[in-house]
Short mmCIF file of C-alpha atoms and ligand atoms in Angstrom, two decimals:
data_model
loop_
_atom_site.label_atom_id
_atom_site.label_comp_id
_atom_site.label_asym_id
_atom_site.label_seq_id
_atom_site.Cartn_x
_atom_site.Cartn_y
_atom_site.Cartn_z
CA MET A 19 -21.47 -64.94 -197.48
CA ALA A 20 -23.25 -61.60 -197.26
CA LYS A 21 -20.86 -58.72 -196.59
CA PRO A 22 -21.91 -56.76 -193.47
CA THR A 23 -22.79 -53.15 -194.27
CA ARG A 24 -22.67 -50.24 -191.85
CA VAL A 25 -26.11 -49.15 -190.65
CA THR A 26 -27.07 -45.56 -191.38
CA GLY A 27 -30.31 -43.67 -191.60
CA GLU A 28 -32.07 -40.39 -191.02
CA LYS A 29 -34.08 -40.84 -187.82
CA ILE A 30 -34.29 -43.22 -184.91
CA TRP A 31 -37.30 -43.51 -182.64
CA LEU A 32 -36.09 -43.21 -179.05
CA ASP A 33 -38.35 -43.25 -175.98
CA GLY A 34 -41.37 -41.86 -177.78
CA ARG A 35 -39.94 -39.49 -180.36
CA LEU A 36 -37.91 -39.41 -183.53
CA VAL A 37 -34.39 -38.08 -183.11
CA PRO A 38 -31.66 -37.52 -185.70
CA PHE A 39 -29.70 -40.73 -186.37
CA ALA A 40 -26.48 -39.33 -184.87
CA ASP A 41 -28.19 -38.29 -181.63
CA ALA A 42 -29.59 -41.70 -180.65
CA ASN A 43 -26.92 -42.32 -178.01
CA VAL A 44 -26.99 -43.84 -174.52
CA HIS A 45 -24.91 -43.50 -171.34
CA VAL A 46 -22.15 -46.04 -170.60
CA LEU A 47 -23.96 -46.92 -167.38
CA THR A 48 -26.87 -48.29 -169.43
CA HIS A 49 -27.71 -51.40 -167.43
CA THR A 50 -28.29 -53.62 -170.49
CA LEU A 51 -24.79 -52.84 -171.77
CA HIS A 52 -23.31 -54.40 -168.63
CA TYR A 53 -25.54 -57.38 -167.99
CA GLY A 54 -27.34 -58.13 -171.27
CA LEU A 55 -30.90 -57.97 -169.98
CA GLY A 56 -32.77 -56.34 -172.81
CA VAL A 57 -35.16 -57.62 -175.46
CA PHE A 58 -35.39 -57.02 -179.17
CA GLU A 59 -37.17 -57.90 -182.39
CA GLY A 60 -36.33 -58.22 -186.03
CA ILE A 61 -39.07 -57.31 -188.49
CA ARG A 62 -39.09 -56.87 -192.25
CA CYS A 63 -40.99 -54.48 -194.46
CA TYR A 64 -41.42 -55.53 -198.10
CA ARG A 65 -42.33 -53.86 -201.36
CA THR A 66 -45.53 -55.54 -202.43
CA ALA A 67 -46.40 -56.58 -205.98
CA ASP A 68 -48.78 -53.61 -206.36
CA GLY A 69 -46.01 -51.11 -205.62
CA ARG A 70 -46.99 -50.42 -202.01
CA SER A 71 -45.03 -51.45 -198.91
CA ALA A 72 -46.11 -53.67 -196.06
CA VAL A 73 -44.68 -54.78 -192.73
CA PHE A 74 -44.79 -58.56 -192.30
CA ARG A 75 -46.58 -59.79 -189.17
CA LEU A 76 -46.17 -56.49 -187.33
CA THR A 77 -48.68 -57.24 -184.58
CA GLU A 78 -47.13 -60.60 -183.76
CA HIS A 79 -43.60 -59.21 -183.68
CA VAL A 80 -44.62 -56.45 -181.28
CA ARG A 81 -46.54 -58.99 -179.23
CA ARG A 82 -43.39 -61.12 -179.01
CA LEU A 83 -41.34 -58.08 -177.96
CA LEU A 84 -43.79 -57.44 -175.12
CA ASP A 85 -43.82 -61.15 -174.23
CA SER A 86 -40.01 -61.15 -174.13
CA ALA A 87 -40.14 -58.15 -171.79
CA HIS A 88 -42.77 -59.85 -169.60
CA ILE A 89 -40.65 -63.01 -169.32
CA ASN A 90 -37.73 -60.84 -168.21
CA LEU A 91 -39.75 -58.75 -165.72
CA MET A 92 -39.34 -55.58 -167.76
CA GLN A 93 -42.25 -53.16 -167.91
CA VAL A 94 -42.24 -51.48 -171.29
CA PRO A 95 -43.76 -47.99 -170.97
CA PHE A 96 -45.44 -48.17 -174.41
CA SER A 97 -48.53 -50.08 -175.49
CA GLN A 98 -48.76 -52.61 -178.30
CA GLU A 99 -50.60 -50.03 -180.44
CA ALA A 100 -48.10 -47.25 -179.70
CA LEU A 101 -45.18 -49.49 -180.70
CA GLU A 102 -46.89 -50.61 -183.91
CA SER A 103 -47.49 -46.98 -184.93
CA ALA A 104 -43.95 -46.03 -183.95
CA ILE A 105 -42.55 -48.72 -186.25
CA VAL A 106 -44.58 -47.44 -189.19
CA GLU A 107 -43.58 -43.88 -188.32
CA THR A 108 -39.88 -44.83 -188.22
CA LEU A 109 -40.06 -46.47 -191.65
CA ARG A 110 -41.71 -43.37 -193.07
CA ALA A 111 -39.25 -40.99 -191.42
CA ASN A 112 -36.42 -42.89 -193.09
CA HIS A 113 -38.19 -42.95 -196.47
CA LEU A 114 -37.91 -46.72 -196.57
CA THR A 115 -40.15 -48.71 -198.86
CA GLU A 116 -38.39 -51.91 -197.85
CA GLY A 117 -36.07 -52.82 -195.00
CA TYR A 118 -35.37 -54.32 -191.61
CA ILE A 119 -36.73 -52.95 -188.37
CA ARG A 120 -34.99 -53.44 -185.06
CA PRO A 121 -37.02 -52.47 -181.98
CA ILE A 122 -35.13 -52.88 -178.70
CA ALA A 123 -36.29 -52.40 -175.11
CA PHE A 124 -33.42 -51.96 -172.69
CA ILE A 125 -32.69 -50.96 -169.12
CA GLY A 126 -31.25 -47.48 -168.85
CA ASP A 127 -28.70 -46.03 -166.46
CA GLY A 128 -29.13 -45.40 -162.75
CA VAL A 129 -28.04 -48.06 -160.32
CA MET A 130 -25.50 -50.77 -161.06
CA GLY A 131 -25.67 -54.36 -159.85
CA LEU A 132 -27.87 -57.25 -160.80
CA ASN A 133 -31.01 -55.67 -159.45
CA PRO A 134 -31.85 -52.94 -161.96
CA ALA A 135 -34.29 -51.43 -159.42
CA ASP A 136 -36.01 -48.40 -160.89
CA ASN A 137 -33.69 -47.78 -163.81
CA PRO A 138 -35.87 -46.65 -166.73
CA ILE A 139 -37.01 -49.12 -169.38
CA ARG A 140 -36.12 -47.45 -172.64
CA VAL A 141 -37.18 -48.27 -176.18
CA ALA A 142 -35.53 -47.61 -179.51
CA ILE A 143 -36.68 -48.44 -183.03
CA ILE A 144 -34.17 -48.46 -185.84
CA ALA A 145 -35.08 -49.10 -189.49
CA TYR A 146 -32.59 -49.62 -192.28
CA PRO A 147 -32.06 -51.49 -195.54
CA TRP A 148 -30.89 -55.10 -195.15
CA GLY A 149 -30.41 -57.37 -198.15
CA LYS A 150 -30.11 -61.12 -198.17
CA TYR A 151 -28.81 -62.14 -194.72
CA LEU A 152 -26.90 -65.17 -195.91
CA GLY A 153 -26.04 -63.82 -199.33
CA GLU A 154 -27.95 -63.46 -202.58
CA GLU A 155 -26.29 -66.59 -203.95
CA GLY A 156 -27.20 -68.64 -200.86
CA MET A 157 -30.92 -68.13 -201.50
CA GLU A 158 -30.67 -70.16 -204.66
CA LEU A 159 -27.63 -72.38 -204.30
CA GLY A 160 -27.83 -72.98 -200.58
CA ILE A 161 -25.32 -72.20 -197.85
CA ARG A 162 -22.70 -74.26 -196.03
CA ALA A 163 -23.18 -74.83 -192.31
CA ARG A 164 -21.35 -76.55 -189.51
CA ILE A 165 -22.62 -78.10 -186.31
CA SER A 166 -21.32 -75.72 -183.68
CA SER A 167 -18.92 -76.76 -180.97
CA PHE A 168 -21.03 -74.49 -178.72
CA THR A 169 -24.19 -75.93 -177.14
CA ARG A 170 -27.51 -74.07 -177.15
CA HIS A 171 -28.45 -72.94 -173.63
CA PHE A 172 -30.55 -75.36 -171.61
CA VAL A 173 -34.23 -74.36 -171.74
CA ASN A 174 -34.29 -73.39 -168.07
CA SER A 175 -31.36 -71.04 -168.65
CA LYS A 176 -32.39 -69.45 -171.90
CA MET A 177 -36.13 -68.78 -171.65
CA THR A 178 -36.56 -69.76 -175.26
CA LYS A 179 -39.71 -67.72 -175.88
CA GLY A 180 -37.89 -64.50 -175.13
CA LYS A 181 -35.66 -62.73 -177.61
CA THR A 182 -33.20 -61.57 -174.97
CA CYS A 183 -30.05 -59.60 -175.84
CA GLY A 184 -27.69 -61.59 -173.60
CA ASP A 185 -28.75 -64.92 -175.10
CA TYR A 186 -27.13 -63.85 -178.33
CA VAL A 187 -23.63 -64.21 -176.91
CA ASN A 188 -24.15 -67.95 -177.44
CA SER A 189 -25.24 -67.29 -181.03
CA ILE A 190 -22.32 -64.94 -181.71
CA LEU A 191 -19.78 -67.49 -180.45
CA ALA A 192 -21.31 -70.08 -182.75
CA LYS A 193 -21.58 -67.74 -185.74
CA ARG A 194 -18.02 -66.45 -185.55
CA GLU A 195 -16.60 -69.91 -185.10
CA ALA A 196 -18.48 -71.00 -188.21
CA LEU A 197 -17.31 -68.01 -190.26
CA LEU A 198 -13.69 -68.36 -189.12
CA ASP A 199 -13.81 -71.98 -190.20
CA GLY A 200 -15.07 -70.98 -193.64
CA TYR A 201 -18.76 -71.82 -193.26
CA ASP A 202 -21.72 -69.48 -193.67
CA GLU A 203 -23.73 -70.46 -190.61
CA ALA A 204 -23.75 -72.49 -187.39
CA ILE A 205 -26.34 -75.05 -186.32
CA LEU A 206 -26.49 -75.57 -182.56
CA LEU A 207 -27.31 -78.76 -180.68
CA ASP A 208 -29.14 -78.62 -177.37
CA THR A 209 -27.97 -80.02 -174.03
CA ASN A 210 -29.24 -83.46 -175.09
CA GLY A 211 -27.23 -83.35 -178.30
CA LEU A 212 -30.30 -82.83 -180.48
CA VAL A 213 -30.61 -80.24 -183.22
CA SER A 214 -32.14 -76.98 -181.95
CA GLU A 215 -31.72 -74.08 -184.35
CA ALA A 216 -29.13 -72.05 -186.20
CA SER A 217 -27.46 -68.97 -184.70
CA GLY A 218 -30.36 -66.74 -185.75
CA GLU A 219 -32.78 -69.01 -187.61
CA ASN A 220 -35.10 -71.96 -187.10
CA LEU A 221 -34.33 -75.15 -188.98
CA PHE A 222 -36.31 -77.54 -191.16
CA ALA A 223 -35.27 -80.86 -192.71
CA VAL A 224 -36.99 -82.86 -195.44
CA ARG A 225 -36.72 -86.61 -195.86
CA GLY A 226 -38.88 -88.79 -198.06
CA GLY A 227 -41.18 -85.87 -198.80
CA GLU A 228 -41.85 -85.23 -195.11
CA LEU A 229 -40.93 -81.99 -193.39
CA MET A 230 -39.48 -82.03 -189.87
CA THR A 231 -38.60 -79.25 -187.47
CA PRO A 232 -37.45 -79.34 -183.82
CA PRO A 233 -40.23 -78.89 -181.25
CA LEU A 234 -41.08 -75.39 -180.11
CA TYR A 235 -40.10 -75.91 -176.49
CA GLY A 236 -36.39 -75.65 -177.21
CA VAL A 237 -36.31 -72.93 -179.85
CA LEU A 238 -37.53 -69.43 -180.50
CA GLY A 239 -41.10 -69.48 -181.83
CA GLY A 240 -40.06 -67.99 -185.14
CA LEU A 241 -42.75 -66.16 -187.06
CA THR A 242 -41.13 -67.29 -190.30
CA ARG A 243 -41.15 -70.86 -188.94
CA ASP A 244 -44.85 -70.48 -188.24
CA ALA A 245 -45.48 -69.06 -191.72
CA VAL A 246 -43.63 -71.98 -193.33
CA VAL A 247 -45.58 -74.51 -191.22
CA ARG A 248 -48.85 -73.02 -192.45
CA LEU A 249 -47.72 -72.82 -196.05
CA ALA A 250 -46.59 -76.45 -195.91
CA ARG A 251 -50.05 -77.45 -194.65
CA ASP A 252 -51.68 -75.49 -197.49
CA LYS A 253 -49.52 -77.37 -199.98
CA GLY A 254 -50.29 -80.74 -198.41
CA ILE A 255 -46.67 -81.34 -197.40
CA PRO A 256 -46.64 -83.65 -194.35
CA LEU A 257 -44.95 -82.04 -191.38
CA ARG A 258 -44.06 -83.06 -187.86
CA GLU A 259 -42.18 -81.60 -184.96
CA ALA A 260 -39.37 -84.06 -184.33
CA GLU A 261 -36.29 -84.57 -182.24
CA ILE A 262 -33.58 -84.52 -184.87
CA THR A 263 -30.00 -85.80 -184.49
CA ARG A 264 -27.08 -84.28 -186.36
CA ASP A 265 -26.68 -87.35 -188.57
CA GLU A 266 -30.34 -87.14 -189.53
CA LEU A 267 -29.41 -83.79 -191.05
CA TYR A 268 -26.51 -85.39 -192.92
CA ILE A 269 -28.88 -87.87 -194.58
CA ALA A 270 -31.76 -85.44 -195.15
CA ASP A 271 -32.87 -84.76 -198.72
CA GLU A 272 -33.12 -81.05 -197.94
CA VAL A 273 -32.37 -78.70 -195.05
CA PHE A 274 -33.36 -75.05 -194.87
CA LEU A 275 -33.32 -72.23 -192.35
CA THR A 276 -36.04 -69.68 -191.61
CA GLY A 277 -35.90 -66.27 -189.98
CA THR A 278 -36.92 -62.69 -190.53
CA ALA A 279 -33.41 -61.76 -191.61
CA ALA A 280 -32.60 -65.07 -193.38
CA GLU A 281 -36.14 -65.53 -194.82
CA VAL A 282 -36.07 -69.07 -196.29
CA THR A 283 -32.46 -70.08 -196.98
CA PRO A 284 -31.47 -73.54 -198.27
CA VAL A 285 -28.52 -75.40 -196.74
CA ARG A 286 -26.49 -77.36 -199.28
CA GLU A 287 -23.77 -78.79 -197.04
CA ILE A 288 -23.29 -79.54 -193.33
CA ASP A 289 -19.90 -80.54 -191.87
CA HIS A 290 -18.59 -81.39 -195.36
CA ARG A 291 -21.53 -83.73 -196.07
CA ARG A 292 -23.54 -82.78 -199.13
CA ILE A 293 -27.23 -82.46 -198.30
CA GLY A 294 -29.41 -84.23 -200.87
CA SER A 295 -28.49 -83.08 -204.36
CA GLY A 296 -26.25 -80.33 -202.96
CA ARG A 297 -28.51 -77.51 -204.13
CA ARG A 298 -31.89 -76.03 -203.27
CA GLY A 299 -34.36 -78.94 -203.26
CA PRO A 300 -37.93 -78.97 -204.57
CA VAL A 301 -39.69 -78.68 -201.19
CA THR A 302 -37.45 -75.77 -200.18
CA ARG A 303 -38.07 -74.09 -203.53
CA THR A 304 -41.83 -74.47 -203.20
CA LEU A 305 -41.94 -73.09 -199.66
CA GLN A 306 -39.47 -70.31 -200.39
CA GLY A 307 -41.58 -69.27 -203.38
CA ALA A 308 -44.77 -69.41 -201.33
CA PHE A 309 -43.15 -67.29 -198.60
CA PHE A 310 -42.06 -64.61 -201.07
CA ASP A 311 -45.56 -64.60 -202.58
CA VAL A 312 -47.05 -63.96 -199.15
CA VAL A 313 -44.70 -61.09 -198.22
CA ALA A 314 -45.27 -59.53 -201.65
CA GLY A 315 -49.02 -59.54 -201.02
CA ARG A 316 -49.70 -62.05 -203.79
CA GLU A 317 -51.56 -64.41 -201.47
CA ARG A 318 -55.03 -63.22 -200.45
CA LYS A 319 -55.30 -65.81 -197.70
CA TYR A 320 -52.50 -64.15 -195.73
CA GLU A 321 -53.41 -60.50 -196.32
CA SER A 322 -53.93 -60.15 -192.57
CA TRP A 323 -50.18 -60.69 -192.05
CA LEU A 324 -49.44 -57.45 -193.90
CA THR A 325 -49.65 -53.96 -192.47
CA TYR A 326 -49.47 -51.54 -195.39
CA LEU A 327 -47.60 -48.28 -194.86
N1 LIG B 26 -34.11 -68.43 -183.78
C1 LIG B 26 -33.29 -67.46 -183.37
C2 LIG B 26 -32.26 -67.76 -182.35
C3 LIG B 26 -33.41 -66.18 -183.92
O1 LIG B 26 -32.60 -65.21 -183.52
C4 LIG B 26 -34.39 -65.94 -184.92
C5 LIG B 26 -34.52 -64.58 -185.54
C6 LIG B 26 -35.23 -66.99 -185.31
C7 LIG B 26 -35.07 -68.23 -184.70
C8 LIG B 26 -36.33 -66.81 -186.32
O2 LIG B 26 -37.39 -66.04 -185.82
P1 LIG B 26 -38.31 -65.15 -186.79
O3 LIG B 26 -37.49 -63.99 -187.22
O4 LIG B 26 -39.47 -64.75 -185.96
O5 LIG B 26 -38.69 -66.02 -187.93
N2 LIG B 26 -33.32 -63.85 -185.66
C9 LIG B 26 -33.33 -62.44 -185.87
C10 LIG B 26 -31.98 -61.81 -185.63
C11 LIG B 26 -30.97 -61.86 -186.72
C12 LIG B 26 -29.77 -60.98 -186.47
O6 LIG B 26 -28.71 -61.29 -186.99
O7 LIG B 26 -29.88 -59.96 -185.77
C13 LIG B 26 -33.94 -62.08 -187.21
O8 LIG B 26 -33.97 -62.89 -188.13
O9 LIG B 26 -34.39 -60.94 -187.33
#
C-alpha cells in the first residue's frame, strides 16, 4: 500500500491568480464544505522520454471539469482555454517536471441552505508530486482488493459523468473499509449487484484473451479507461463492454484498474480468491507498457494527447 504523503508546494492558483501555498485558504461558510456540491479533476504531468514534460489529455480533463460543473448547474467563471493555461502556469510556478494536478471548482461562502443562490463559484488548481497511487510494488505484482459492502450510488442519484465532490463519500467509505480489512482497494457493485468500478478507478477483466469492462452508463468515463480501450484496439485485443458479476471477476484470468492516479494497476487477488496466476498477467503487462509509452511521448500516434510544458 502506498503511504500517504502530506501535500506541499510553492504556489496555488486561486480564482485567477497564483498565491503562496499557505495563503490558499477559504472561509468555513464555503458552501461546498457543508453540502459537497463541487467538482474536481485529477490530471497527471509526465517527464517524457526526450527530457521534456507533458500534461496527459489536458483538454479532455478540463472539458470534463466543465461538463461536471454543467451537470451540477455551476457556472465556472473561467473558459476552457483559461483553465488549460492556468494548469500549465501552476506546474511551472511549482517547478514541477512531473506530478499530479488537482483543479477544483467549488461554491464559496454567502448564503447557507441547499440553494446556493449567488454564492461565488470559485476555482483552485493545486499541483504536487504524487507517486504510485497503489504502491510501487502493486504496479508489478498486483494489488489485493475486496468487493465493498457499500453499493455504488444508483445512476439517477450519482450523475456518473460528473466528478462531484460529495459523491466521493461513497468511495471513501469503501476505501477505508477495504484498508481497515487489510486490502489495498475496494471494488463497488451497483444497485443491481453488478461490478461498477473501484473507489477511484475504472475496472477491466480479461478472460480467454478477451477484455471486458463495465458499460459507461454506470461509471465515470475515465480518460485512462478510454486510453486503454484504444490501445487494446491497436493491439488487436478483443474488447467488449459487459455486465460483470463479482464471481466473473473471481474466475477472470486477469483484472486491472485504470485511473489518472492509479494509472494501470493489476489486481492479483479479490476476496481471498487468486486472480489468474496471482500476478500481473500478459494482457495487463502489454496495456500497462503501452500506456506508459504513450505518456512518455514514445508513441507518435497519440502525440495529440500530450501538452508539453
Ligand atoms: N472512477 C472513479 C470513481 C474515479 O474517481 C476515477 C479517477 C476514475 C474512475 C478514472 O478516471 P480517469 O482518471 O479519467 O482515468 N479518480 C481520480 C481521483 C483519485 C483520488 O484519490 O483523488 C484520479 O485518478 O485522479
